[in-house]
Amino acid sequence: MAQKRISLSHLFFIFIIILMFLPMIVSFIPSMKGPELYGVSAENKNIIKDSISWNHYWEGGFQTEIERMIKQNIGFSNHWIRFNNELNFRLFRYTNAEKLVLGKHDNFYEEMYITEYLGRNYIGDRYIQKKVILLKRLQRLLKDKYGVTMLLVFEPGKAHFSPAEIPDRYHPEIKNVSNYEQFVRFCNQENVDYLDLNDYFLKKKQNSPHLLYSKYGVHWSTYGLWVATEQLAQFIENKCDIDLPDFTQVGDSTSTMNKDLDFDMEPPMNLLCELPHEKMYFPIYSFQNDTYRHTQPRTLTVADSYFWSIYNSGISSNLFKDNIFWYYNKAVYPHIFDPDIQYADKSSLKELIQNQDLILLMITDANLYNFGWNFIEEALHALDNTYKEDTEMTTLNMILSDKNWYSTLLKESQQKQKPFNVILYQTVEYERKQLPQ
């Protein structure tokens, strides 16, 4: 009997030892880690591997790097991370996904859309009016002197589209004037040529036969993309007096499968189980380009991530000729994901603009605090000899283009319970005084 107890004790001990060392043993089998995590690239892992060297050993950093590498490559690591994320989401309604806000009834938002809708980052009428006046000046100059049409497009924002699902902790009942509202007002006042998809989506919401946004997406749905494309094409044809290539619906399908665009905030959550998806509608379109009747304008687009879907779906390549897409007026899309990001070459900006038929400035409401990403000022500087730099606007753009600086001012506004535009104005004036006279 004693011998049997000893054997069971030995077996239990061996089992515990195997259990302890199993993750380390299977770490040498890549497939045992589990499905790759969204946002964790192989390049990041190789950086850690490559940093382990004898120099690190003698400098005292060897153990730290080894620990980091083991944590990333330990067996079952991805399963455990997903399991932990699943528990946080199911039990505590919490997620580690960057930027993601869990709204009511499982509606997902990015915080910047809520901030804009509630007017928490309103920059003030003074700056908005100045920016709109500069835009109108550029539109007029391009059309009259160079024959180039420049159009502004307000893309929709999910918080504006679905304000009722904003979490109570943001106090959505306290809404101030927003950048979007004032940009529209001043654009009307200055007779700017613009298309307001934000307003169009809101009006179409009640009678839309299909979802324009999904619960788990922060960008428009695939159906919403085509609704926006139809409006954009009609707007361009009207303002440019041209006939773009035709596109007609030739089929459709419905699915609850994750097709990225419709549930684009679910993958970053890295959950163990897939969320229950709504049935989404996917229209299928065909383009017809008659070279004798249709015109494909040479187009430069300065836009944010909403334009990704227009570009990736092939819409822009079918409607436009040689469409150049400057992402946030900084990087050339789609090369923003390359190891060596390709930045916009502005050394010959004047010649580049002169060679276009159409310039699109497309911006969602959440980005309006940094309207135009300095493209308007850069274009005026390149094209208009009479344009004089406004140090106030230069300082403003410098502050708002710096995400860390902008975030600091936003936090200061919240902590001091002072309007953001007041904090911003004080900062701009202080920084202007530091400039050399």
Tab-separated table of C-alpha atoms in Angstrom:
chain	number	residue	atom	x	y	z
A	1	MET	CA	0.000	0.000	0.000
A	2	ALA	CA	2.872	2.351	0.891
A	3	GLN	CA	4.574	1.480	-2.398
A	4	LYS	CA	1.403	2.434	-4.284
A	5	ARG	CA	1.219	5.801	-2.460
A	6	ILE	CA	4.862	6.483	-3.326
A	7	SER	CA	4.236	5.666	-6.981
A	8	LEU	CA	1.221	8.012	-7.098
A	9	SER	CA	3.259	10.752	-5.438
A	10	HIS	CA	6.042	10.275	-7.981
A	11	LEU	CA	3.591	10.374	-10.856
A	12	PHE	CA	1.966	13.511	-9.500
A	13	PHE	CA	5.397	15.132	-9.051
A	14	ILE	CA	6.428	14.213	-12.595
A	15	PHE	CA	3.127	15.591	-13.908
A	16	ILE	CA	3.705	18.919	-12.132
A	17	ILE	CA	7.271	19.152	-13.487
A	18	ILE	CA	6.081	18.435	-17.027
A	19	LEU	CA	3.322	21.005	-16.648
A	20	MET	CA	5.854	23.607	-15.493
A	21	PHE	CA	8.266	22.979	-18.332
A	22	LEU	CA	5.720	22.293	-21.081
A	23	PRO	CA	5.391	25.947	-22.200
A	24	MET	CA	9.175	26.230	-22.453
A	25	ILE	CA	9.456	22.944	-24.364
A	26	VAL	CA	6.745	23.759	-26.900
A	27	SER	CA	8.140	27.267	-27.364
A	28	PHE	CA	10.473	25.660	-29.913
A	29	ILE	CA	7.392	24.694	-31.960
A	30	PRO	CA	6.060	27.925	-33.529
A	31	SER	CA	2.640	26.441	-34.253
A	32	MET	CA	2.077	25.829	-30.524
A	33	LYS	CA	2.008	29.547	-29.765
A	34	GLY	CA	-1.447	29.865	-31.211
A	35	PRO	CA	-2.904	32.196	-33.865
A	36	GLU	CA	-0.840	35.324	-34.430
A	37	LEU	CA	-1.941	38.386	-32.515
A	38	TYR	CA	-3.214	41.391	-34.409
A	39	GLY	CA	-0.701	44.243	-34.335
A	40	VAL	CA	2.280	42.047	-33.404
A	41	SER	CA	4.488	41.674	-36.449
A	42	ALA	CA	7.359	39.305	-37.101
A	43	GLU	CA	9.617	42.323	-37.505
A	44	ASN	CA	9.028	43.289	-33.866
A	45	LYS	CA	10.045	39.838	-32.686
A	46	ASN	CA	13.166	39.782	-34.834
A	47	ILE	CA	14.243	43.128	-33.402
A	48	ILE	CA	14.386	41.539	-29.963
A	49	LYS	CA	16.210	38.450	-31.267
A	50	ASP	CA	18.749	40.543	-33.131
A	51	SER	CA	19.392	42.693	-30.067
A	52	ILE	CA	20.701	39.709	-28.060
A	53	SER	CA	24.470	39.800	-28.346
A	54	TRP	CA	27.697	39.510	-26.323
A	55	ASN	CA	27.767	43.299	-26.052
A	56	HIS	CA	24.427	43.196	-24.259
A	57	TYR	CA	25.812	40.449	-22.009
A	58	TRP	CA	28.760	42.532	-20.849
A	59	GLU	CA	26.619	45.676	-20.585
A	60	GLY	CA	24.133	43.938	-18.285
A	61	GLY	CA	21.200	43.956	-20.705
A	62	PHE	CA	21.373	40.312	-21.746
A	63	GLN	CA	18.928	38.990	-19.131
A	64	THR	CA	16.355	41.688	-19.873
A	65	GLU	CA	16.411	40.918	-23.604
A	66	ILE	CA	16.217	37.164	-22.978
A	67	GLU	CA	13.200	37.643	-20.721
A	68	ARG	CA	11.449	39.762	-23.346
A	69	MET	CA	12.129	37.193	-26.069
A	70	ILE	CA	10.941	34.272	-23.933
A	71	LYS	CA	7.712	36.083	-23.034
A	72	GLN	CA	6.979	36.648	-26.706
A	73	ASN	CA	7.816	33.089	-27.773
A	74	ILE	CA	6.691	30.970	-24.804
A	75	GLY	CA	4.381	28.096	-25.715
A	76	PHE	CA	0.632	28.841	-25.777
A	77	SER	CA	1.408	32.555	-25.215
A	78	ASN	CA	-1.044	33.820	-27.819
A	79	HIS	CA	-3.787	31.575	-26.431
A	80	TRP	CA	-3.213	32.929	-22.921
A	81	ILE	CA	-3.241	36.525	-24.110
A	82	ARG	CA	-6.484	35.960	-25.987
A	83	PHE	CA	-7.975	34.168	-22.980
A	84	ASN	CA	-7.060	37.073	-20.709
A	85	ASN	CA	-8.552	39.569	-23.183
A	86	GLU	CA	-11.702	37.450	-23.420
A	87	LEU	CA	-12.152	37.443	-19.626
A	88	ASN	CA	-11.623	41.205	-19.412
A	89	PHE	CA	-14.169	41.835	-22.139
A	90	ARG	CA	-16.853	39.349	-21.041
A	91	LEU	CA	-16.657	39.953	-17.280
A	92	PHE	CA	-15.511	43.553	-16.919
A	93	ARG	CA	-16.395	45.122	-20.294
A	94	TYR	CA	-12.785	46.181	-20.617
A	95	THR	CA	-10.324	45.974	-23.506
A	96	ASN	CA	-6.614	46.609	-23.932
A	97	ALA	CA	-7.042	47.529	-27.591
A	98	GLU	CA	-5.528	50.940	-28.253
A	99	LYS	CA	-8.034	53.740	-28.950
A	100	LEU	CA	-11.065	51.448	-28.635
A	101	VAL	CA	-14.045	52.583	-26.544
A	102	LEU	CA	-16.784	50.078	-25.726
A	103	GLY	CA	-20.090	51.867	-26.143
A	104	LYS	CA	-23.588	50.846	-25.153
A	105	HIS	CA	-25.037	47.667	-26.681
A	106	ASP	CA	-21.548	46.622	-27.860
A	107	ASN	CA	-21.115	49.575	-30.213
A	108	PHE	CA	-17.416	50.286	-30.692
A	109	TYR	CA	-15.950	53.781	-31.016
A	110	GLU	CA	-12.588	55.421	-31.212
A	111	GLU	CA	-12.317	58.040	-28.491
A	112	MET	CA	-11.329	60.832	-30.867
A	113	TYR	CA	-14.772	60.677	-32.531
A	114	ILE	CA	-16.485	61.086	-29.161
A	115	THR	CA	-14.159	63.955	-28.243
A	116	GLU	CA	-15.023	65.774	-31.471
A	117	TYR	CA	-18.771	65.140	-31.332
A	118	LEU	CA	-19.035	66.461	-27.764
A	119	GLY	CA	-16.946	69.537	-28.635
A	120	ARG	CA	-14.177	68.697	-26.155
A	121	ASN	CA	-11.466	69.640	-28.678
A	122	TYR	CA	-13.174	72.659	-30.269
A	123	ILE	CA	-10.372	74.944	-31.518
A	124	GLY	CA	-12.466	78.133	-31.685
A	125	ASP	CA	-14.142	80.233	-34.369
A	126	ARG	CA	-11.067	82.428	-34.836
A	127	TYR	CA	-8.890	79.602	-36.137
A	128	ILE	CA	-11.671	77.814	-38.017
A	129	GLN	CA	-12.625	80.934	-39.941
A	130	LYS	CA	-8.999	81.614	-40.850
A	131	LYS	CA	-8.543	78.068	-42.141
A	132	VAL	CA	-11.732	78.218	-44.211
A	133	ILE	CA	-10.757	81.566	-45.723
A	134	LEU	CA	-7.388	80.111	-46.736
A	135	LEU	CA	-9.117	77.088	-48.269
A	136	LYS	CA	-11.425	79.303	-50.319
A	137	ARG	CA	-8.444	81.345	-51.463
A	138	LEU	CA	-6.690	78.173	-52.620
A	139	GLN	CA	-9.811	76.866	-54.384
A	140	ARG	CA	-10.197	80.122	-56.277
A	141	LEU	CA	-6.494	80.340	-57.172
A	142	LEU	CA	-6.342	76.759	-58.459
A	143	LYS	CA	-9.450	77.162	-60.579
A	144	ASP	CA	-8.766	80.621	-62.015
A	145	LYS	CA	-5.023	80.362	-62.621
A	146	TYR	CA	-4.316	76.674	-63.133
A	147	GLY	CA	-7.643	75.127	-64.134
A	148	VAL	CA	-7.491	72.696	-61.228
A	149	THR	CA	-10.617	71.934	-59.182
A	150	MET	CA	-10.166	71.502	-55.432
A	151	LEU	CA	-13.005	69.977	-53.435
A	152	LEU	CA	-13.501	69.473	-49.709
A	153	VAL	CA	-15.296	66.358	-48.450
A	154	PHE	CA	-16.477	65.977	-44.858
A	155	GLU	CA	-16.404	62.244	-44.190
A	156	PRO	CA	-18.807	60.830	-41.579
A	157	GLY	CA	-17.922	60.081	-37.955
A	158	LYS	CA	-19.446	57.272	-35.916
A	159	ALA	CA	-20.111	59.323	-32.764
A	160	HIS	CA	-22.021	61.878	-34.867
A	161	PHE	CA	-23.847	58.993	-36.547
A	162	SER	CA	-24.694	57.060	-33.339
A	163	PRO	CA	-24.509	59.448	-30.366
A	164	ALA	CA	-27.046	57.477	-28.303
A	165	GLU	CA	-24.554	54.629	-27.788
A	166	ILE	CA	-21.750	56.784	-26.327
A	167	PRO	CA	-20.863	55.501	-22.804
A	168	ASP	CA	-22.283	57.498	-19.903
A	169	ARG	CA	-18.827	58.128	-18.441
A	170	TYR	CA	-18.252	60.640	-21.250
A	171	HIS	CA	-21.378	62.554	-20.146
A	172	PRO	CA	-22.858	62.785	-23.654
A	173	GLU	CA	-25.655	64.931	-22.256
A	174	ILE	CA	-23.092	67.759	-21.968
A	175	LYS	CA	-22.453	68.659	-25.598
A	176	ASN	CA	-20.687	71.825	-26.701
A	177	VAL	CA	-20.261	73.303	-30.162
A	178	SER	CA	-17.992	71.106	-32.299
A	179	ASN	CA	-15.345	71.757	-34.934
A	180	TYR	CA	-17.537	70.044	-37.529
A	181	GLU	CA	-20.513	72.309	-36.902
A	182	GLN	CA	-18.432	75.453	-37.186
A	183	PHE	CA	-16.456	74.340	-40.223
A	184	VAL	CA	-19.733	73.717	-42.043
A	185	ARG	CA	-21.041	77.127	-40.963
A	186	PHE	CA	-17.957	78.994	-42.179
A	187	CYS	CA	-17.758	76.953	-45.387
A	188	ASN	CA	-21.291	78.084	-46.174
A	189	GLN	CA	-20.391	81.637	-45.270
A	190	GLU	CA	-17.332	81.653	-47.562
A	191	ASN	CA	-19.020	79.713	-50.409
A	192	VAL	CA	-16.525	76.845	-50.236
A	193	ASP	CA	-17.169	73.916	-52.588
A	194	TYR	CA	-17.727	70.994	-50.235
A	195	LEU	CA	-19.627	67.731	-49.854
A	196	ASP	CA	-20.993	66.863	-46.407
A	197	LEU	CA	-21.178	63.074	-46.115
A	198	ASN	CA	-21.480	63.370	-42.341
A	199	ASP	CA	-24.846	65.070	-42.689
A	200	TYR	CA	-25.875	62.838	-45.604
A	201	PHE	CA	-25.269	59.629	-43.619
A	202	LEU	CA	-27.228	60.962	-40.650
A	203	LYS	CA	-30.229	61.822	-42.843
A	204	LYS	CA	-30.081	58.484	-44.667
A	205	LYS	CA	-29.754	56.466	-41.443
A	206	GLN	CA	-33.472	56.065	-40.713
A	207	ASN	CA	-34.487	54.920	-44.194
A	208	SER	CA	-31.342	53.056	-45.274
A	209	PRO	CA	-32.177	49.497	-46.387
A	210	HIS	CA	-28.822	48.278	-45.065
A	211	LEU	CA	-26.402	49.192	-42.294
A	212	LEU	CA	-24.156	52.175	-43.002
A	213	TYR	CA	-22.045	51.304	-39.929
A	214	SER	CA	-21.650	48.035	-38.070
A	215	LYS	CA	-21.434	47.758	-34.289
A	216	TYR	CA	-17.792	46.699	-34.387
A	217	GLY	CA	-16.559	49.087	-37.069
A	218	VAL	CA	-15.402	52.680	-36.738
A	219	HIS	CA	-15.383	53.311	-40.484
A	220	TRP	CA	-18.341	53.077	-42.822
A	221	SER	CA	-19.541	49.602	-43.817
A	222	THR	CA	-18.965	48.162	-47.284
A	223	TYR	CA	-22.481	49.270	-48.170
A	224	GLY	CA	-21.743	52.704	-46.672
A	225	LEU	CA	-18.609	52.891	-48.823
A	226	TRP	CA	-20.642	52.548	-52.018
A	227	VAL	CA	-23.281	54.994	-50.802
A	228	ALA	CA	-20.497	57.512	-50.186
A	229	THR	CA	-18.893	56.737	-53.563
A	230	GLU	CA	-22.135	57.462	-55.420
A	231	GLN	CA	-22.450	60.833	-53.704
A	232	LEU	CA	-18.782	61.651	-54.282
A	233	ALA	CA	-18.942	60.765	-57.990
A	234	GLN	CA	-22.061	62.919	-58.535
A	235	PHE	CA	-20.445	65.802	-56.663
A	236	ILE	CA	-17.252	65.641	-58.746
A	237	GLU	CA	-19.188	65.414	-62.016
A	238	ASN	CA	-21.244	68.446	-61.055
A	239	LYS	CA	-18.308	70.603	-59.924
A	240	CYS	CA	-15.891	69.582	-62.684
A	241	ASP	CA	-18.508	69.379	-65.444
A	242	ILE	CA	-17.293	65.947	-66.548
A	243	ASP	CA	-18.725	62.461	-66.909
A	244	LEU	CA	-16.823	59.957	-64.780
A	245	PRO	CA	-16.770	56.250	-65.688
A	246	ASP	CA	-20.104	54.622	-64.903
A	247	PHE	CA	-20.490	52.011	-62.202
A	248	THR	CA	-23.556	49.824	-61.789
A	249	GLN	CA	-24.522	47.187	-59.272
A	250	VAL	CA	-24.374	43.707	-60.810
A	251	GLY	CA	-24.905	41.582	-57.721
A	252	ASP	CA	-24.837	41.411	-53.960
A	253	SER	CA	-24.430	39.140	-50.971
A	254	THR	CA	-25.000	39.139	-47.236
A	255	SER	CA	-22.655	37.688	-44.641
A	256	THR	CA	-21.777	37.686	-40.958
A	257	MET	CA	-18.140	36.904	-41.747
A	258	ASN	CA	-15.523	39.424	-40.679
A	259	LYS	CA	-14.481	41.251	-43.846
A	260	ASP	CA	-12.243	43.786	-42.072
A	261	LEU	CA	-13.972	46.950	-43.240
A	262	ASP	CA	-17.235	46.122	-41.484
A	263	PHE	CA	-15.779	44.917	-38.182
A	264	ASP	CA	-12.424	46.702	-38.207
A	265	MET	CA	-12.169	47.191	-34.420
A	266	GLU	CA	-12.702	43.521	-33.518
A	267	PRO	CA	-9.288	42.109	-34.627
A	268	PRO	CA	-7.277	44.545	-32.427
A	269	MET	CA	-9.097	43.155	-29.372
A	270	ASN	CA	-7.344	39.777	-29.877
A	271	LEU	CA	-10.202	37.776	-28.350
A	272	LEU	CA	-10.357	34.014	-27.992
A	273	CYS	CA	-13.863	33.738	-29.457
A	274	GLU	CA	-15.360	35.636	-32.361
A	275	LEU	CA	-18.036	38.185	-31.520
A	276	PRO	CA	-21.607	37.671	-32.793
A	277	HIS	CA	-21.750	39.613	-36.046
A	278	GLU	CA	-24.603	41.459	-37.621
A	279	LYS	CA	-25.630	40.419	-41.116
A	280	MET	CA	-23.912	42.883	-43.425
A	281	TYR	CA	-24.760	43.723	-47.025
A	282	PHE	CA	-22.096	43.573	-49.724
A	283	PRO	CA	-23.030	45.088	-53.097
A	284	ILE	CA	-21.019	44.082	-56.157
A	285	TYR	CA	-20.332	46.805	-58.717
A	286	SER	CA	-18.937	46.860	-62.229
A	287	PHE	CA	-17.229	49.845	-63.878
A	288	GLN	CA	-17.650	50.865	-67.504
A	289	ASN	CA	-15.161	53.308	-68.981
A	290	ASP	CA	-15.893	54.626	-72.455
A	291	THR	CA	-12.789	56.612	-73.426
A	292	TYR	CA	-14.795	58.728	-75.872
A	293	ARG	CA	-17.489	59.685	-73.364
A	294	HIS	CA	-15.944	59.357	-69.923
A	295	THR	CA	-13.189	61.360	-68.260
A	296	GLN	CA	-10.778	60.115	-65.612
A	297	PRO	CA	-9.291	63.209	-63.951
A	298	ARG	CA	-5.693	63.162	-62.736
A	299	THR	CA	-6.221	63.369	-59.009
A	300	LEU	CA	-4.255	64.153	-55.863
A	301	THR	CA	-6.089	63.062	-52.713
A	302	VAL	CA	-5.091	64.283	-49.264
A	303	ALA	CA	-7.096	62.240	-46.790
A	304	ASP	CA	-7.227	60.050	-43.697
A	305	SER	CA	-8.029	56.355	-43.217
A	306	TYR	CA	-11.579	56.663	-44.574
A	307	PHE	CA	-10.069	56.877	-48.048
A	308	TRP	CA	-8.292	53.540	-47.558
A	309	SER	CA	-11.409	51.628	-48.562
A	310	ILE	CA	-11.956	53.781	-51.655
A	311	TYR	CA	-8.357	53.139	-52.675
A	312	ASN	CA	-8.152	49.443	-51.709
A	313	SER	CA	-11.449	48.525	-53.376
A	314	GLY	CA	-10.220	49.829	-56.727
A	315	ILE	CA	-12.805	52.611	-56.824
A	316	SER	CA	-10.219	55.381	-57.100
A	317	SER	CA	-8.249	53.617	-59.837
A	318	ASN	CA	-11.451	53.167	-61.865
A	319	LEU	CA	-12.720	56.718	-61.397
A	320	PHE	CA	-9.435	58.624	-61.506
A	321	LYS	CA	-6.267	58.594	-63.535
A	322	ASP	CA	-2.957	58.249	-61.706
A	323	ASN	CA	-4.579	58.852	-58.328
A	324	ILE	CA	-1.973	59.952	-55.775
A	325	PHE	CA	-3.017	59.442	-52.155
A	326	TRP	CA	-1.177	61.389	-49.458
A	327	TYR	CA	-2.137	59.938	-46.113
A	328	TYR	CA	-2.473	62.814	-43.618
A	329	ASN	CA	-0.453	64.896	-46.103
A	330	LYS	CA	2.603	62.977	-44.988
A	331	ALA	CA	3.045	59.440	-46.322
A	332	VAL	CA	2.281	57.960	-49.736
A	333	TYR	CA	-0.392	55.275	-49.517
A	334	PRO	CA	-0.219	52.261	-49.665
A	335	HIS	CA	3.455	52.440	-48.692
A	336	ILE	CA	2.674	53.567	-45.137
A	337	PHE	CA	3.052	49.952	-43.976
A	338	ASP	CA	6.448	49.391	-45.605
A	339	PRO	CA	9.493	49.034	-43.319
A	340	ASP	CA	10.826	52.192	-44.976
A	341	ILE	CA	7.793	54.466	-45.181
A	342	GLN	CA	7.587	56.449	-48.408
A	343	TYR	CA	6.938	60.083	-47.560
A	344	ALA	CA	5.263	62.582	-49.865
A	345	ASP	CA	7.807	64.339	-52.072
A	346	LYS	CA	6.994	68.051	-51.942
A	347	SER	CA	10.200	69.337	-53.504
A	348	SER	CA	8.242	70.124	-56.691
A	349	LEU	CA	4.828	70.738	-55.152
A	350	LYS	CA	3.904	73.483	-57.598
A	351	GLU	CA	4.557	71.310	-60.649
A	352	LEU	CA	2.773	68.351	-59.070
A	353	ILE	CA	-0.362	70.396	-58.368
A	354	GLN	CA	-0.313	72.006	-61.832
A	355	ASN	CA	-0.343	68.515	-63.390
A	356	GLN	CA	-3.594	67.550	-61.631
A	357	ASP	CA	-7.163	68.018	-62.788
A	358	LEU	CA	-8.644	67.484	-59.362
A	359	ILE	CA	-7.515	67.791	-55.750
A	360	LEU	CA	-9.604	66.117	-53.058
A	361	LEU	CA	-9.251	67.078	-49.404
A	362	MET	CA	-11.214	64.422	-47.532
A	363	ILE	CA	-11.382	64.503	-43.742
A	364	THR	CA	-13.488	62.884	-41.044
A	365	ASP	CA	-14.903	65.039	-38.256
A	366	ALA	CA	-12.486	63.621	-35.651
A	367	ASN	CA	-9.535	65.117	-37.570
A	368	LEU	CA	-11.004	68.582	-38.099
A	369	TYR	CA	-9.058	70.026	-35.163
A	370	ASN	CA	-6.005	69.713	-37.446
A	371	PHE	CA	-7.861	70.660	-40.617
A	372	GLY	CA	-5.957	70.073	-43.849
A	373	TRP	CA	-2.814	68.819	-42.098
A	374	ASN	CA	-1.014	71.952	-43.363
A	375	PHE	CA	-1.598	71.096	-47.043
A	376	ILE	CA	-3.519	74.331	-47.722
A	377	GLU	CA	-0.721	76.526	-46.392
A	378	GLU	CA	1.951	74.527	-48.228
A	379	ALA	CA	0.055	74.763	-51.518
A	380	LEU	CA	-0.495	78.525	-51.176
A	381	HIS	CA	3.182	79.008	-50.371
A	382	ALA	CA	4.149	77.082	-53.516
A	383	LEU	CA	1.590	78.641	-55.866
A	384	ASP	CA	0.892	82.195	-54.686
A	385	ASN	CA	3.685	84.765	-54.626
A	386	THR	CA	1.480	87.166	-52.664
A	387	TYR	CA	0.835	84.682	-49.876
A	388	LYS	CA	2.381	85.769	-46.582
A	389	GLU	CA	2.867	83.337	-43.752
A	390	ASP	CA	0.612	83.907	-40.775
A	391	THR	CA	2.741	83.168	-37.712
A	392	GLU	CA	-0.365	82.561	-35.631
A	393	MET	CA	-1.572	79.812	-37.975
A	394	THR	CA	1.934	78.399	-38.369
A	395	THR	CA	2.205	78.111	-34.590
A	396	LEU	CA	-1.261	76.596	-34.384
A	397	ASN	CA	-0.426	73.959	-37.008
A	398	MET	CA	2.853	73.172	-35.265
A	399	ILE	CA	1.031	72.486	-31.988
A	400	LEU	CA	-1.868	70.484	-33.409
A	401	SER	CA	0.380	68.402	-35.683
A	402	ASP	CA	2.243	67.176	-32.607
A	403	LYS	CA	0.026	64.419	-31.162
A	404	ASN	CA	1.753	64.471	-27.792
A	405	TRP	CA	1.413	68.241	-27.509
A	406	TYR	CA	-2.229	68.099	-28.567
A	407	SER	CA	-2.969	65.328	-26.033
A	408	THR	CA	-1.270	67.334	-23.273
A	409	LEU	CA	-3.462	70.367	-23.992
A	410	LEU	CA	-6.551	68.161	-24.095
A	411	LYS	CA	-5.724	66.737	-20.660
A	412	GLU	CA	-4.986	70.219	-19.325
A	413	SER	CA	-8.397	71.367	-20.552
A	414	GLN	CA	-10.092	68.486	-18.735
A	415	GLN	CA	-8.117	68.889	-15.510
A	416	LYS	CA	-8.611	72.651	-15.283
A	417	GLN	CA	-12.217	72.461	-16.477
A	418	LYS	CA	-11.468	75.134	-19.052
A	419	PRO	CA	-12.589	75.048	-22.719
A	420	PHE	CA	-9.991	73.544	-25.030
A	421	ASN	CA	-10.051	76.581	-27.342
A	422	VAL	CA	-9.070	78.836	-24.414
A	423	ILE	CA	-6.110	76.610	-23.479
A	424	LEU	CA	-5.120	76.375	-27.140
A	425	TYR	CA	-5.272	80.136	-27.721
A	426	GLN	CA	-3.125	80.820	-24.649
A	427	THR	CA	-0.557	78.264	-25.797
A	428	VAL	CA	-0.428	79.665	-29.337
A	429	GLU	CA	0.083	83.196	-28.046
A	430	TYR	CA	2.810	82.086	-25.644
A	431	GLU	CA	4.663	80.148	-28.354
A	432	ARG	CA	4.393	83.089	-30.796
A	433	LYS	CA	6.158	85.319	-28.310
A	434	GLN	CA	9.048	82.860	-28.215
A	435	LEU	CA	9.612	83.185	-31.966
A	436	PRO	CA	12.560	85.332	-33.078
A	437	GLN	CA	11.418	88.793	-34.099
